[in-house]
Structure formats: structure tokens, C-alpha cells
Amino acid sequence: MNEHTGISAGFRKNRVSDIILYILIYLSASLSVIILAAIIIYVFFKGIHSVNLSFLTSVTSVLKGTVGIAGNIVNTLIIIILTMIIATPVGVGAAIYLNEYAKPGKLVNLILFATETLSGIPSIIFGLFGMMFFGQTLGLGYSLLTGSLTLILMVLPLITRNTQEALKTVPESYRQGAVGLGAGKWYTIRTILLPSSMPGIITGVILAIGRIVGESAALLFTAGSAKALPKTIAGLFPKIFQSGGTMTVQLYLSATSEGDFDTAFGVAVVLLILVFLINLGTKKLAAKYDVTRKK
Amino acid sequence: MKENIKISVQDLHLYYGDNHALKGVSMDIKKNSVTAFIGPSGCGKSTFLKTLNRMNDLVDNVSIEGKVFLDGDDIYDAGVDTTILRKKVGMVFQQPNPFPMSIYDNIAYGPRVHGIKDKKTLDKIVEQSLCGAAIFDEVKDRLKKSALGLSGGQQQRICIARALAVQPEVILMDEPTSALDPISTSKIEELMEELKKKYTVVIVTHNMQQAVRVADDTAFFLLGELVEFGDTKNLFSYPRDKRTEDYITGRFG
């Protein structure tokens, strides 16, 4: 009897420390989820009543008495497209060069170190540089183009790194197989390596878009805060050279200088939905282009 | 006798940096025959195989001395286009490495590299190549499905078909069955008998029984040297070199 309890007591002692550990782990896990859920719920409750059709399709105007973020949505889209059109090919190209052409050595290490450092720099420093260089030196002023050029610098490392990681996971045997059939380097890259790395490239692009959508500091003093909507479709092009505030910039302004918290939370809700859609889109797209699936 | 020689290697030396990996290998490989390279791991047999279609060009720090003639032309001559060389001398690797695309696109890859775009021509090449690799019946209903869904043995025959699709003259096989089960292995060995009617086949194997079964000629490598080369039956029955005898009787390896 005694001996029996002795063993089971020893047994139980271990179990207790296990259980405590489990509780702690579950606690930390649920805490992070709860905080996230709380923020989302809070923002939704505060903001959802501001979001309606006119909020999404009109521009805030004292004269007309309308409240809306259509101009900011358009500005955000223009900045995303402008930035990605330039950043994606350059980023992917840089990754291809680093992974497939450059001889490993000091130069490559330096570039890798630079990209890593670049991605860790606070965005406001990019903004400062963008304002001075693109805005002042190149004379682009406060404009969507200045904002985009600044953001390109910010998201390039993201795309390059993701593409590079994807290229690294392409098995060496694919390269050998292609070369063994007489394929040249560029042909191999085009037909085997890029398709195989598509999910990684898409992930990089979507992360970059997420970063653009979420960026405010760097855009405040490069792209400005105008919220007017171009009157015609043709007006979209000159818009590139004009000031324009994105949704995040508008959120910041609404919540600070304008003191309009209804609009601020309304923008926040739209942003949250957008981020959710982007994440969903990433998963779908990456799965669609996953050539390694065995169907 | 001379026109019967497909590949002639003369005093080939290969260095990986300071490492002298092949030490003066000379060998004549006969047309429409199966030639096997045997030897313990690290003896240079795979390295030697790769010199025959210049796959070593991919490796940094490799330098090569000596001559390799394919039908009398030195393949290490400065003017040689490796694309054309590798069209003539195809390769099958140790691990089946089908590309992550459909079976059809895998086979059509090589022809497309060499500029064939016509759908009908490609269809014909794909069917002929798959037949040539004795896998057409198994995959004819799923040509548009991913080649990655096939079994290892099927994948390897897809890789053989892929190599055949560029209509090579020589097929190099680097331990093509070492990652496969016995049934797949015997299928590929049977296939070699067929292949040598049209092609010159060179195979690296660490399996001596396989060399006896499939090869007309066998070369024994040791520490980067070609120790003995000749008719397979003679080499295994009456080895001239003591080291060959020790190896084939299992004294080391």
C-alpha cells in the first residue's frame, strides 16, 4: 500500500508540473488570440456604423455635407499599383541575380546584409529620405509618385528576400535535369525556377501590398493627404503627380487633427477587411500556383 | 573497328580545386552497347560519367585536362555548344527528377528547348519517347497530370523518356536504379537491352550484379584511376588486376 502510493505520488508529481506547463502555454496562446479578437471586435463595433455605400463612394465635403473615403481608396489603389509595378520586377530580378548568377562571396553577402538592414529601418526614415530626395531634389513634391518611389525602397527587400527563399527551395535536381537536356540558364529560370517559386513570389508581393496598405508614417510627408477624387478616368494619370492621402493617412488625420473618430474607425474597419481579404487572397493564389502539388 | 567507337577518352585528368579526382583515364566506348562503370563510392565513376556531356561545367573550381571525342570531335573544344552536345548526349540521374509539371510537358521540355513548337510533332515525340521508355501504357490516360504523382520507378522511366525525347545518340545513366525497388529496377534493366539497339548507353552502378546483367563492357574505377576495362564477362571471370579481383570478390568496397 505504502509502496504503491509512493510510486503513484512520484508519478503524480511529474504530471503536476506537466499540467502547469500546459496551462501556461495555453494561457499565452489564448492571450494572444484574445487580444487580437478584442481589437478587431472593438474596432468593428466603433466603426461599422460609419461604413455604408456613400462612405465608400463619396468624398468628405463640407459644402455637400458628405463624409466619405472614396478619394483615399483610389489613392491607396494608385499607390499599390504604382509601387508594385516597379518593385515586383526589380525585386524578383534582384533575387534571380543573387541566387542564380552572382558568385557567392563578399559582394553578395554585402547585398544580403544591406537588404536585411533595409527591411529593419523605421519607415519614417524612408519617408524623410523620400521627401528630401524624390520630393525636393527630383522636384516631385508631395505626390503619389513620390510616395510610391519611397515605398518601393521599403518593399523591395521584402520581395527580394521572399523570392530568394523560394528559389533556394527549388531542388538542385531540377536545374541539373534542365541543363542535362541542353537548356540554357535563362531558359531554365523561365520555365522551371520561376514557376516553381511562384508561391513564394506571390507571398512576397502580397506581404508588400500589406505593408503599403498599412503604411502611414512614410507617406504623410511624401504623398501628402489630399482626398479629392479625380473627376474623370483620364484624370487618374495626372493624379500621380498630385498629392493624395491613402486610407491609413486619412485614419491618422481623422483621429488627430480632424478629431473625427467616426471616420477614423470607419476607415479602420475598411482596412481590417482589406487586410483580411489580402491574406485570404495570398493563400488562394499561392495554392493555385503551387506546381509541386501532385494532381 | 574504329568506326565502331562512339566515345573516345584520352588521358583525362580532372581536378576539384586541388583534389585530383580523375587521374589519366583513357577509354573507348563502343557504339550500340551498354558500358558500366563500377567501383567503390568516391572512386570517380560518376565524375567521369559527367565529363562525357560536360555536366561538370556546372560545378565551380573544376579543371579538366585531356580529350573526349564524340564521333571524332573533341567536346571540350572551345567552340563546342553545350546545348547541342547535351542534345546528343542525354542524361538520367540517380534520383528521379521529373519537373513539377505535367507528364506531357516533362517529355516535351527537351524538344521545346531545341525549338520544336508544333503541337503535332510534339505529340508524336511524346508518344514515341514514352513508348521507348516502356511507360506509355501506364500513363497514356494521364498525360496532362503532374509527373510528381507517379511512383519512383515510373518517375525514373519518365526521366528516361524525357532524355529520349531529344533523340540523343548517347544516354548517360548515373546509378539510375539505386533509389528504386527491385521490380522497377528490373524493368529499367530490361529497358537498357532495348535502348542499346538505338543508342549507346553508359551506366554508373554500385551494384556489380547489375553490371553483369546489363553491360557489354565494364570499367572498374578506384581512387580516380581506371584500373581495368574490358568485356564484362572477362572482367568478372578473369580479372587481370589484383585490385579488380579484390573488389569483385567483395574484399573491399
Coordinates of C-alpha atoms in Angstrom, one line a residue:
Chain A
M1 CA 0.0 0.0 0.0
N2 CA 2.7 2.4 1.1
E3 CA 5.0 1.4 -1.8
H4 CA 2.1 1.8 -4.2
T5 CA 1.3 5.3 -3.1
G6 CA 5.0 6.1 -3.2
I7 CA 5.2 5.3 -6.8
S8 CA 2.0 6.9 -7.8
A9 CA 2.9 10.1 -5.8
G10 CA 6.2 10.3 -7.8
F11 CA 4.1 9.7 -10.9
R12 CA 1.7 12.5 -10.0
K13 CA 4.5 15.0 -9.2
N14 CA 5.6 14.9 -12.8
R15 CA 2.1 15.2 -14.0
V16 CA 1.5 18.3 -12.0
S17 CA 4.5 20.1 -13.5
D18 CA 3.3 19.0 -16.9
I19 CA -0.2 20.3 -16.2
I20 CA 1.1 23.7 -15.0
L21 CA 3.3 24.0 -18.1
Y22 CA 0.3 23.1 -20.3
I23 CA -1.8 25.7 -18.6
L24 CA 0.9 28.4 -19.1
I25 CA 1.3 27.5 -22.7
Y26 CA -2.5 27.6 -23.4
L27 CA -2.7 30.8 -21.4
S28 CA -0.1 32.5 -23.6
A29 CA -1.7 31.1 -26.7
S30 CA -5.2 32.2 -25.8
L31 CA -4.0 35.6 -24.6
S32 CA -2.6 36.5 -28.0
V33 CA -5.7 35.3 -29.8
I34 CA -8.0 37.1 -27.3
I35 CA -6.1 40.4 -27.6
L36 CA -6.3 40.2 -31.4
A37 CA -10.0 39.3 -31.3
A38 CA -10.7 42.1 -28.8
I39 CA -9.1 44.7 -31.0
I40 CA -11.0 43.5 -34.1
I41 CA -14.3 43.4 -32.2
Y42 CA -13.7 46.8 -30.6
V43 CA -12.8 48.4 -34.0
F44 CA -15.8 46.8 -35.7
F45 CA -18.3 48.0 -33.0
K46 CA -16.9 51.5 -33.1
G47 CA -16.6 51.8 -36.8
I48 CA -19.2 49.6 -38.6
H49 CA -22.0 52.2 -38.3
S50 CA -19.9 54.7 -40.3
V51 CA -19.4 52.3 -43.2
N52 CA -22.0 52.4 -45.8
L53 CA -22.2 52.9 -49.5
S54 CA -21.9 56.6 -49.5
F55 CA -18.9 56.4 -47.1
L56 CA -17.2 54.2 -49.7
T57 CA -18.2 56.1 -52.8
S58 CA -18.1 59.8 -51.9
V59 CA -15.5 62.3 -50.8
T60 CA -15.8 64.2 -47.5
S61 CA -17.1 67.7 -48.3
V62 CA -18.4 70.4 -46.0
L63 CA -20.3 72.0 -48.9
K64 CA -22.1 68.9 -49.9
G65 CA -22.3 67.6 -46.4
T66 CA -20.9 64.2 -47.3
V67 CA -18.5 62.0 -45.4
G68 CA -16.6 59.5 -47.5
I69 CA -13.2 58.0 -48.2
A70 CA -13.6 57.3 -52.0
G71 CA -10.6 59.5 -52.7
N72 CA -8.4 57.8 -50.2
I73 CA -9.4 54.4 -51.5
V74 CA -8.4 55.5 -55.1
N75 CA -5.2 57.0 -53.8
T76 CA -4.4 53.7 -52.0
L77 CA -5.0 51.7 -55.1
I78 CA -2.9 54.0 -57.3
I79 CA 0.0 53.8 -54.8
I80 CA -0.3 50.0 -54.6
I81 CA -0.3 49.6 -58.4
L82 CA 2.5 52.2 -59.0
T83 CA 4.7 50.7 -56.3
M84 CA 4.2 47.0 -57.2
I85 CA 4.6 47.6 -61.0
I86 CA 8.1 48.8 -60.3
A87 CA 9.0 46.9 -57.2
T88 CA 8.0 43.4 -58.3
P89 CA 10.1 43.0 -61.4
V90 CA 13.1 44.7 -59.8
G91 CA 12.8 42.7 -56.6
V92 CA 12.3 39.4 -58.5
G93 CA 15.1 40.3 -60.8
A94 CA 17.5 41.1 -57.9
A95 CA 16.6 37.7 -56.3
I96 CA 17.3 35.9 -59.5
Y97 CA 20.6 37.6 -59.9
L98 CA 21.7 37.0 -56.3
N99 CA 20.6 33.3 -56.4
E100 CA 21.4 32.2 -59.9
Y101 CA 24.0 34.4 -61.4
A102 CA 26.1 36.1 -58.7
K103 CA 29.1 34.1 -57.4
P104 CA 28.8 33.7 -53.7
G105 CA 31.2 36.0 -52.0
K106 CA 31.7 39.3 -50.3
L107 CA 29.6 41.3 -52.7
V108 CA 26.6 39.0 -52.4
N109 CA 27.0 39.0 -48.6
L110 CA 27.1 42.7 -48.6
I111 CA 24.0 43.0 -50.7
L112 CA 22.2 40.5 -48.5
F113 CA 23.3 42.4 -45.4
A114 CA 22.1 45.6 -46.9
T115 CA 18.6 44.2 -47.8
E116 CA 18.2 42.8 -44.3
T117 CA 19.2 46.1 -42.8
L118 CA 17.0 48.0 -45.2
S119 CA 13.9 46.0 -44.1
G120 CA 14.6 46.8 -40.5
I121 CA 14.8 50.6 -40.9
P122 CA 11.9 52.5 -39.4
S123 CA 9.6 53.7 -42.2
I124 CA 9.7 57.3 -41.1
I125 CA 13.3 57.4 -42.1
F126 CA 12.3 56.2 -45.6
G127 CA 9.7 59.0 -45.6
L128 CA 12.3 61.6 -44.6
F129 CA 14.6 60.4 -47.4
G130 CA 11.8 60.2 -49.9
M131 CA 10.7 63.7 -49.1
M132 CA 14.2 65.2 -49.4
F133 CA 15.3 63.2 -52.5
F134 CA 12.2 62.5 -54.6
G135 CA 10.2 65.4 -53.4
Q136 CA 12.9 68.2 -53.2
T137 CA 15.9 67.1 -55.3
L138 CA 13.9 65.5 -58.1
G139 CA 11.2 68.1 -57.7
L140 CA 8.3 65.7 -57.5
G141 CA 6.9 67.5 -54.5
Y142 CA 4.1 66.0 -52.4
S143 CA 2.7 63.4 -54.9
L144 CA 1.5 59.9 -55.2
L145 CA 4.7 59.2 -57.3
T146 CA 7.0 60.5 -54.5
G147 CA 5.1 58.2 -52.1
S148 CA 5.3 55.2 -54.4
L149 CA 9.0 55.7 -55.0
T150 CA 9.6 55.9 -51.3
L151 CA 7.5 52.7 -50.7
I152 CA 9.4 50.9 -53.5
L153 CA 12.6 51.3 -51.4
M154 CA 10.7 49.9 -48.4
V155 CA 9.1 46.8 -50.1
L156 CA 12.0 45.8 -52.4
P157 CA 13.8 43.8 -49.7
L158 CA 10.6 42.0 -48.8
I159 CA 10.0 40.9 -52.4
T160 CA 13.7 40.1 -53.0
R161 CA 14.0 38.0 -49.8
N162 CA 10.8 36.0 -50.4
T163 CA 11.7 35.3 -54.0
Q164 CA 15.2 34.3 -52.9
E165 CA 14.0 31.9 -50.2
A166 CA 11.6 30.4 -52.8
L167 CA 14.4 30.0 -55.4
K168 CA 16.6 28.3 -52.7
T169 CA 14.0 25.7 -52.1
V170 CA 13.9 24.6 -55.8
P171 CA 15.7 21.3 -55.8
E172 CA 19.1 21.3 -57.5
S173 CA 18.0 18.2 -59.4
Y174 CA 15.5 20.4 -61.4
R175 CA 18.4 22.6 -62.6
Q176 CA 20.5 19.6 -63.4
G177 CA 17.7 17.9 -65.3
A178 CA 17.1 21.0 -67.4
V179 CA 20.8 21.6 -68.1
G180 CA 21.1 17.9 -69.0
L181 CA 18.5 18.4 -71.7
G182 CA 20.5 21.3 -73.2
A183 CA 18.5 24.1 -71.6
G184 CA 20.4 27.4 -71.1
K185 CA 20.4 29.3 -67.8
W186 CA 17.8 31.8 -68.6
Y187 CA 15.6 29.2 -70.2
T188 CA 15.8 27.1 -67.1
I189 CA 15.0 30.1 -64.9
R190 CA 12.0 31.0 -67.1
T191 CA 10.5 27.5 -67.4
I192 CA 11.4 25.7 -64.2
L193 CA 12.7 28.0 -61.5
L194 CA 10.2 30.9 -61.7
P195 CA 7.1 28.7 -61.9
S196 CA 8.4 26.6 -59.0
S197 CA 9.0 29.7 -56.9
M198 CA 5.6 31.3 -57.8
P199 CA 4.0 30.7 -54.4
G200 CA 7.0 32.4 -52.7
I201 CA 7.0 35.3 -55.1
I202 CA 3.2 35.8 -54.6
T203 CA 3.7 35.7 -50.8
G204 CA 6.3 38.4 -51.1
V205 CA 4.1 40.6 -53.3
I206 CA 1.1 40.2 -51.0
L207 CA 3.2 41.0 -47.9
A208 CA 4.4 44.1 -49.7
I209 CA 0.9 45.2 -50.6
G210 CA 0.0 44.7 -46.9
R211 CA 2.9 46.8 -45.9
I212 CA 1.8 49.5 -48.4
V213 CA -1.8 49.5 -47.2
G214 CA -0.6 49.7 -43.6
E215 CA 2.0 52.4 -44.1
S216 CA 1.3 55.9 -42.9
A217 CA 4.5 57.5 -41.5
A218 CA 6.4 57.4 -44.7
L219 CA 3.5 58.6 -46.8
L220 CA 2.5 61.5 -44.6
F221 CA 5.3 63.7 -45.8
T222 CA 5.8 62.2 -49.3
A223 CA 2.4 61.7 -50.7
G224 CA 0.5 64.2 -48.7
S225 CA -3.1 64.0 -47.6
A226 CA -5.3 65.3 -50.3
K227 CA -8.6 63.4 -50.6
A228 CA -10.1 64.8 -53.7
L229 CA -11.2 62.3 -56.3
P230 CA -10.2 62.8 -60.0
K231 CA -13.3 63.8 -61.9
T232 CA -12.7 61.5 -64.9
I233 CA -10.9 58.2 -65.5
A234 CA -8.4 60.2 -67.6
G235 CA -7.8 62.3 -64.5
L236 CA -6.2 59.3 -62.8
F237 CA -2.9 59.7 -64.6
P238 CA -2.1 63.4 -63.7
K239 CA -3.2 62.3 -60.2
I240 CA 0.1 60.5 -59.9
F241 CA 1.9 63.9 -59.8
Q242 CA -0.5 65.3 -57.3
S243 CA -0.8 65.0 -53.6
G244 CA -3.0 62.2 -52.3
G245 CA -3.6 60.6 -48.9
T246 CA -4.1 56.9 -48.5
M247 CA -6.6 55.3 -46.1
T248 CA -4.1 55.0 -43.3
V249 CA -3.0 58.6 -43.7
Q250 CA -6.7 59.6 -43.6
L251 CA -7.2 57.5 -40.5
Y252 CA -4.3 59.3 -38.8
L253 CA -5.6 62.7 -39.7
S254 CA -9.2 61.9 -38.8
A255 CA -8.1 60.7 -35.4
T256 CA -5.8 63.6 -34.7
S257 CA -6.1 67.0 -36.3
E258 CA -9.7 66.5 -37.5
G259 CA -10.9 64.8 -34.3
D260 CA -13.4 62.8 -36.3
F261 CA -13.4 59.4 -34.7
D262 CA -16.4 58.1 -36.6
T263 CA -14.5 58.4 -39.8
A264 CA -11.3 57.1 -38.2
F265 CA -13.0 53.9 -37.0
G266 CA -14.8 53.6 -40.3
V267 CA -11.5 53.7 -42.2
A268 CA -10.1 51.2 -39.7
V269 CA -12.9 48.7 -40.4
V270 CA -12.4 49.0 -44.2
L271 CA -8.6 48.5 -43.6
L272 CA -9.2 45.4 -41.5
I273 CA -11.5 43.9 -44.1
L274 CA -8.9 44.7 -46.8
V275 CA -6.1 43.1 -44.8
F276 CA -8.3 40.0 -44.2
L277 CA -9.1 39.8 -48.0
I278 CA -5.4 40.2 -48.8
N279 CA -4.5 37.3 -46.5
L280 CA -7.2 35.1 -47.9
G281 CA -6.1 36.0 -51.5
T282 CA -2.5 35.1 -50.7
K283 CA -3.4 31.6 -49.6
K284 CA -5.7 31.0 -52.6
L285 CA -3.2 32.4 -55.1
A286 CA -0.2 30.6 -53.6
A287 CA -2.1 27.3 -53.6
K288 CA -3.2 27.9 -57.2
Y289 CA 0.3 28.4 -58.4
D290 CA 1.8 25.6 -56.3
V291 CA 3.4 23.4 -59.0
T292 CA 4.5 20.8 -56.6
R293 CA 1.0 19.6 -55.9
K294 CA 0.5 16.1 -57.2
K295 CA -2.8 16.3 -59.0
Chain B
M1 CA 36.8 -1.4 -85.7
K2 CA 37.5 2.3 -85.4
E3 CA 34.0 3.4 -86.7
N4 CA 32.5 1.2 -84.0
I5 CA 33.8 3.7 -81.3
K6 CA 31.2 6.3 -80.2
I7 CA 33.2 8.0 -77.4
S8 CA 36.9 8.0 -77.1
V9 CA 38.6 9.4 -74.0
Q10 CA 42.3 10.2 -74.0
D11 CA 44.3 10.7 -70.8
L12 CA 41.6 12.7 -69.0
H13 CA 42.5 14.4 -65.7
L14 CA 40.0 16.3 -63.6
Y15 CA 40.7 18.4 -60.5
Y16 CA 38.2 19.7 -58.0
G17 CA 40.4 22.6 -56.8
D18 CA 43.5 20.8 -55.5
N19 CA 41.8 17.4 -55.4
H20 CA 43.0 15.3 -58.3
A21 CA 39.7 13.4 -58.9
L22 CA 40.4 11.6 -62.2
K23 CA 44.0 10.5 -63.0
G24 CA 44.6 10.0 -66.6
V25 CA 41.6 8.0 -67.8
S26 CA 41.6 6.6 -71.3
M27 CA 38.7 4.6 -72.7
D28 CA 36.9 3.7 -75.9
I29 CA 33.1 3.3 -75.6
K30 CA 31.5 1.2 -78.3
K31 CA 28.5 2.2 -80.2
N32 CA 25.2 0.5 -79.5
S33 CA 26.5 -1.2 -76.4
V34 CA 25.9 -0.8 -72.7
T35 CA 29.1 0.2 -70.8
A36 CA 29.0 0.0 -67.0
F37 CA 31.3 1.9 -64.6
I38 CA 31.8 0.2 -61.2
G39 CA 33.9 1.0 -58.2
P40 CA 33.5 2.0 -54.5
S41 CA 32.0 5.3 -53.5
G42 CA 34.2 8.3 -54.3
C43 CA 36.2 6.4 -57.0
G44 CA 35.4 9.0 -59.6
K45 CA 33.0 6.9 -61.7
S46 CA 30.1 9.4 -61.5
T47 CA 32.5 12.3 -62.1
F48 CA 33.9 10.6 -65.2
L49 CA 30.3 10.0 -66.4
K50 CA 29.6 13.7 -66.1
T51 CA 32.6 14.7 -68.1
L52 CA 31.1 12.9 -71.1
N53 CA 28.4 15.6 -71.5
R54 CA 30.2 18.4 -69.6
M55 CA 27.8 18.4 -66.7
N56 CA 30.9 19.3 -64.6
D57 CA 30.7 22.7 -66.2
L58 CA 28.1 23.5 -63.6
V59 CA 30.5 22.9 -60.7
D60 CA 32.8 25.7 -59.6
N61 CA 36.5 25.1 -59.4
V62 CA 36.7 22.2 -61.8
S63 CA 39.5 22.0 -64.3
I64 CA 39.9 19.3 -66.9
E65 CA 42.8 18.2 -69.0
G66 CA 42.8 15.6 -71.7
K67 CA 40.4 14.9 -74.6
V68 CA 37.0 13.4 -75.0
F69 CA 36.0 12.7 -78.6
L70 CA 32.4 12.1 -79.6
D71 CA 32.4 10.7 -83.1
G72 CA 35.8 12.1 -83.5
D73 CA 35.0 15.7 -82.3
D74 CA 36.6 16.9 -79.1
I75 CA 33.7 18.0 -76.9
Y76 CA 36.0 20.2 -74.8
D77 CA 36.9 22.3 -77.8
A78 CA 36.4 26.0 -77.2
G79 CA 33.8 26.3 -80.0
V80 CA 31.5 23.5 -78.7
D81 CA 27.9 24.5 -78.0
T82 CA 27.0 22.6 -74.8
T83 CA 23.3 22.8 -75.8
I84 CA 24.0 20.7 -78.9
L85 CA 26.4 18.4 -77.1
R86 CA 23.7 17.7 -74.4
K87 CA 21.1 17.0 -77.1
K88 CA 23.4 14.3 -78.4
V89 CA 24.5 13.0 -75.0
G90 CA 21.5 12.8 -72.7
M91 CA 21.5 12.1 -69.0
V92 CA 19.4 10.2 -66.4
F93 CA 20.1 11.0 -62.8
Q94 CA 20.4 8.9 -59.6
Q95 CA 17.2 10.4 -58.1
P96 CA 14.2 10.5 -60.4
N97 CA 13.9 14.3 -61.1
P98 CA 10.8 14.9 -63.2
F99 CA 10.0 18.6 -63.4
P100 CA 7.0 19.9 -61.4
M101 CA 4.7 19.9 -64.5
S102 CA 2.5 17.5 -66.4
I103 CA 3.9 14.2 -67.8
Y104 CA 3.4 15.6 -71.3
D105 CA 5.3 18.9 -70.6
N106 CA 8.1 16.9 -68.9
I107 CA 8.7 14.9 -72.1
A108 CA 8.2 17.9 -74.4
Y109 CA 10.6 20.0 -72.4
G110 CA 13.7 18.9 -74.2
P111 CA 12.2 19.2 -77.7
R112 CA 10.9 22.7 -76.8
V113 CA 14.4 23.7 -75.6
H114 CA 15.6 22.8 -79.1
G115 CA 12.9 24.9 -80.7
I116 CA 10.2 22.4 -81.6
K117 CA 6.8 24.1 -81.1
D118 CA 4.5 22.3 -83.5
K119 CA 1.8 20.6 -81.5
K120 CA 1.5 17.5 -83.7
T121 CA 5.3 17.0 -83.8
L122 CA 5.4 17.3 -80.0
D123 CA 2.5 14.8 -79.6
K124 CA 4.4 12.3 -81.7
I125 CA 7.7 12.8 -79.9
V126 CA 6.0 12.4 -76.5
E127 CA 4.3 9.2 -77.5
Q128 CA 7.4 7.7 -79.1
S129 CA 9.6 8.7 -76.1
L130 CA 7.1 7.2 -73.6
C131 CA 6.9 4.0 -75.7
G132 CA 10.7 4.0 -75.9
A133 CA 10.9 4.1 -72.1
A134 CA 8.2 1.4 -71.8
I135 CA 5.9 3.5 -69.8
F136 CA 3.4 4.7 -72.4
D137 CA 0.6 2.2 -71.4
E138 CA 0.9 3.2 -67.8
V139 CA 0.5 6.9 -68.3
K140 CA -1.3 7.4 -71.6
D141 CA -4.6 8.4 -69.9
R142 CA -3.0 10.9 -67.6
L143 CA -0.5 12.8 -69.7
K144 CA -1.9 16.1 -68.5
K145 CA -1.5 15.2 -64.8
S146 CA 1.5 16.1 -62.8
A147 CA 4.5 13.8 -63.1
L148 CA 5.1 14.2 -59.4
G149 CA 2.1 11.9 -58.7
L150 CA 3.8 8.9 -60.2
S151 CA 5.7 6.2 -58.3
G152 CA 9.5 6.4 -58.1
G153 CA 10.0 3.7 -60.7
Q154 CA 7.6 5.4 -63.0
Q155 CA 9.2 8.7 -62.5
Q156 CA 12.6 7.3 -63.4
R157 CA 11.2 5.9 -66.7
I158 CA 9.6 9.3 -67.3
C159 CA 13.1 10.8 -66.9
I160 CA 14.4 8.2 -69.4
A161 CA 11.6 9.1 -71.8
R162 CA 12.5 12.8 -71.3
A163 CA 16.1 12.1 -72.2
L164 CA 15.0 10.1 -75.3
A165 CA 12.7 12.9 -76.5
V166 CA 15.6 15.0 -77.7
Q167 CA 16.7 12.0 -79.9
P168 CA 20.2 11.6 -78.3
E169 CA 22.9 9.3 -79.5
V170 CA 24.3 8.5 -76.1
I171 CA 22.4 8.1 -72.8
L172 CA 24.4 8.5 -69.6
M173 CA 22.8 7.0 -66.5
D174 CA 24.1 7.8 -63.1
E175 CA 23.0 5.0 -60.8
P176 CA 19.5 5.1 -62.3
T177 CA 18.1 2.3 -60.1
S178 CA 19.7 3.0 -56.7
A179 CA 16.6 4.8 -55.4
L180 CA 14.2 2.2 -56.8
D181 CA 12.6 -1.0 -55.7
P182 CA 13.6 -4.4 -57.2
I183 CA 10.6 -4.6 -59.6
S184 CA 11.2 -1.1 -61.0
T185 CA 14.9 -1.9 -61.2
S186 CA 14.4 -5.0 -63.3
K187 CA 12.0 -3.0 -65.6
I188 CA 14.7 -0.4 -66.2
E189 CA 17.4 -3.1 -66.8
E190 CA 15.1 -4.8 -69.4
L191 CA 14.8 -1.3 -70.9
M192 CA 18.5 -1.0 -71.3
E193 CA 18.6 -4.1 -73.5
E194 CA 16.1 -2.3 -75.8
L195 CA 17.8 1.1 -75.6
K196 CA 21.2 -0.2 -76.8
K197 CA 19.7 -1.2 -80.1
K198 CA 19.3 2.5 -80.9
Y199 CA 21.6 4.3 -78.5
T200 CA 24.9 4.0 -76.8
V201 CA 24.2 3.5 -73.1
V202 CA 26.7 4.3 -70.3
I203 CA 25.7 3.5 -66.8
V204 CA 27.3 4.0 -63.4
T205 CA 26.3 1.4 -60.9
H206 CA 27.4 0.3 -57.5
N207 CA 25.7 -2.9 -58.0
M208 CA 28.0 -5.5 -59.6
Q209 CA 25.3 -7.9 -60.4
Q210 CA 23.6 -5.2 -62.3
A211 CA 26.8 -4.6 -64.3
V212 CA 26.9 -8.3 -65.1
R213 CA 23.3 -8.4 -66.1
V214 CA 23.2 -5.4 -68.4
A215 CA 26.7 -4.4 -69.5
D216 CA 28.6 -5.5 -72.5
D217 CA 31.8 -3.8 -71.3
T218 CA 32.7 -2.9 -67.7
A219 CA 35.1 -0.4 -66.3
F220 CA 36.5 -0.6 -62.8
F221 CA 37.5 2.7 -61.1
L222 CA 39.5 3.1 -57.9
L223 CA 40.7 6.3 -56.4
G224 CA 40.3 8.2 -59.6
E225 CA 42.1 5.7 -61.7
L226 CA 40.7 3.4 -64.4
V227 CA 42.0 0.1 -63.1
E228 CA 40.6 -2.2 -65.6
F229 CA 38.3 -2.0 -68.6
G230 CA 37.0 -4.7 -70.9
D231 CA 34.4 -7.2 -71.8
T232 CA 32.1 -7.7 -68.8
K233 CA 32.3 -11.5 -68.7
N234 CA 36.1 -11.4 -69.0
L235 CA 36.4 -8.8 -66.3
F236 CA 34.3 -10.6 -63.8
S237 CA 35.6 -14.1 -64.6
Y238 CA 39.3 -13.4 -65.2
P239 CA 40.2 -10.0 -63.7
R240 CA 43.7 -9.1 -64.7
D241 CA 44.4 -6.7 -61.9
K242 CA 44.6 -7.8 -58.3
R243 CA 42.6 -4.8 -57.1
T244 CA 39.8 -5.7 -59.5
E245 CA 39.7 -9.2 -58.2
D246 CA 39.6 -8.0 -54.6
Y247 CA 36.8 -5.6 -55.4
I248 CA 34.6 -8.1 -57.3
T249 CA 35.1 -10.8 -54.8
G250 CA 33.9 -8.4 -52.1
R251 CA 37.2 -7.9 -50.2
F252 CA 36.5 -4.1 -50.1
G253 CA 34.0 -1.6 -51.4

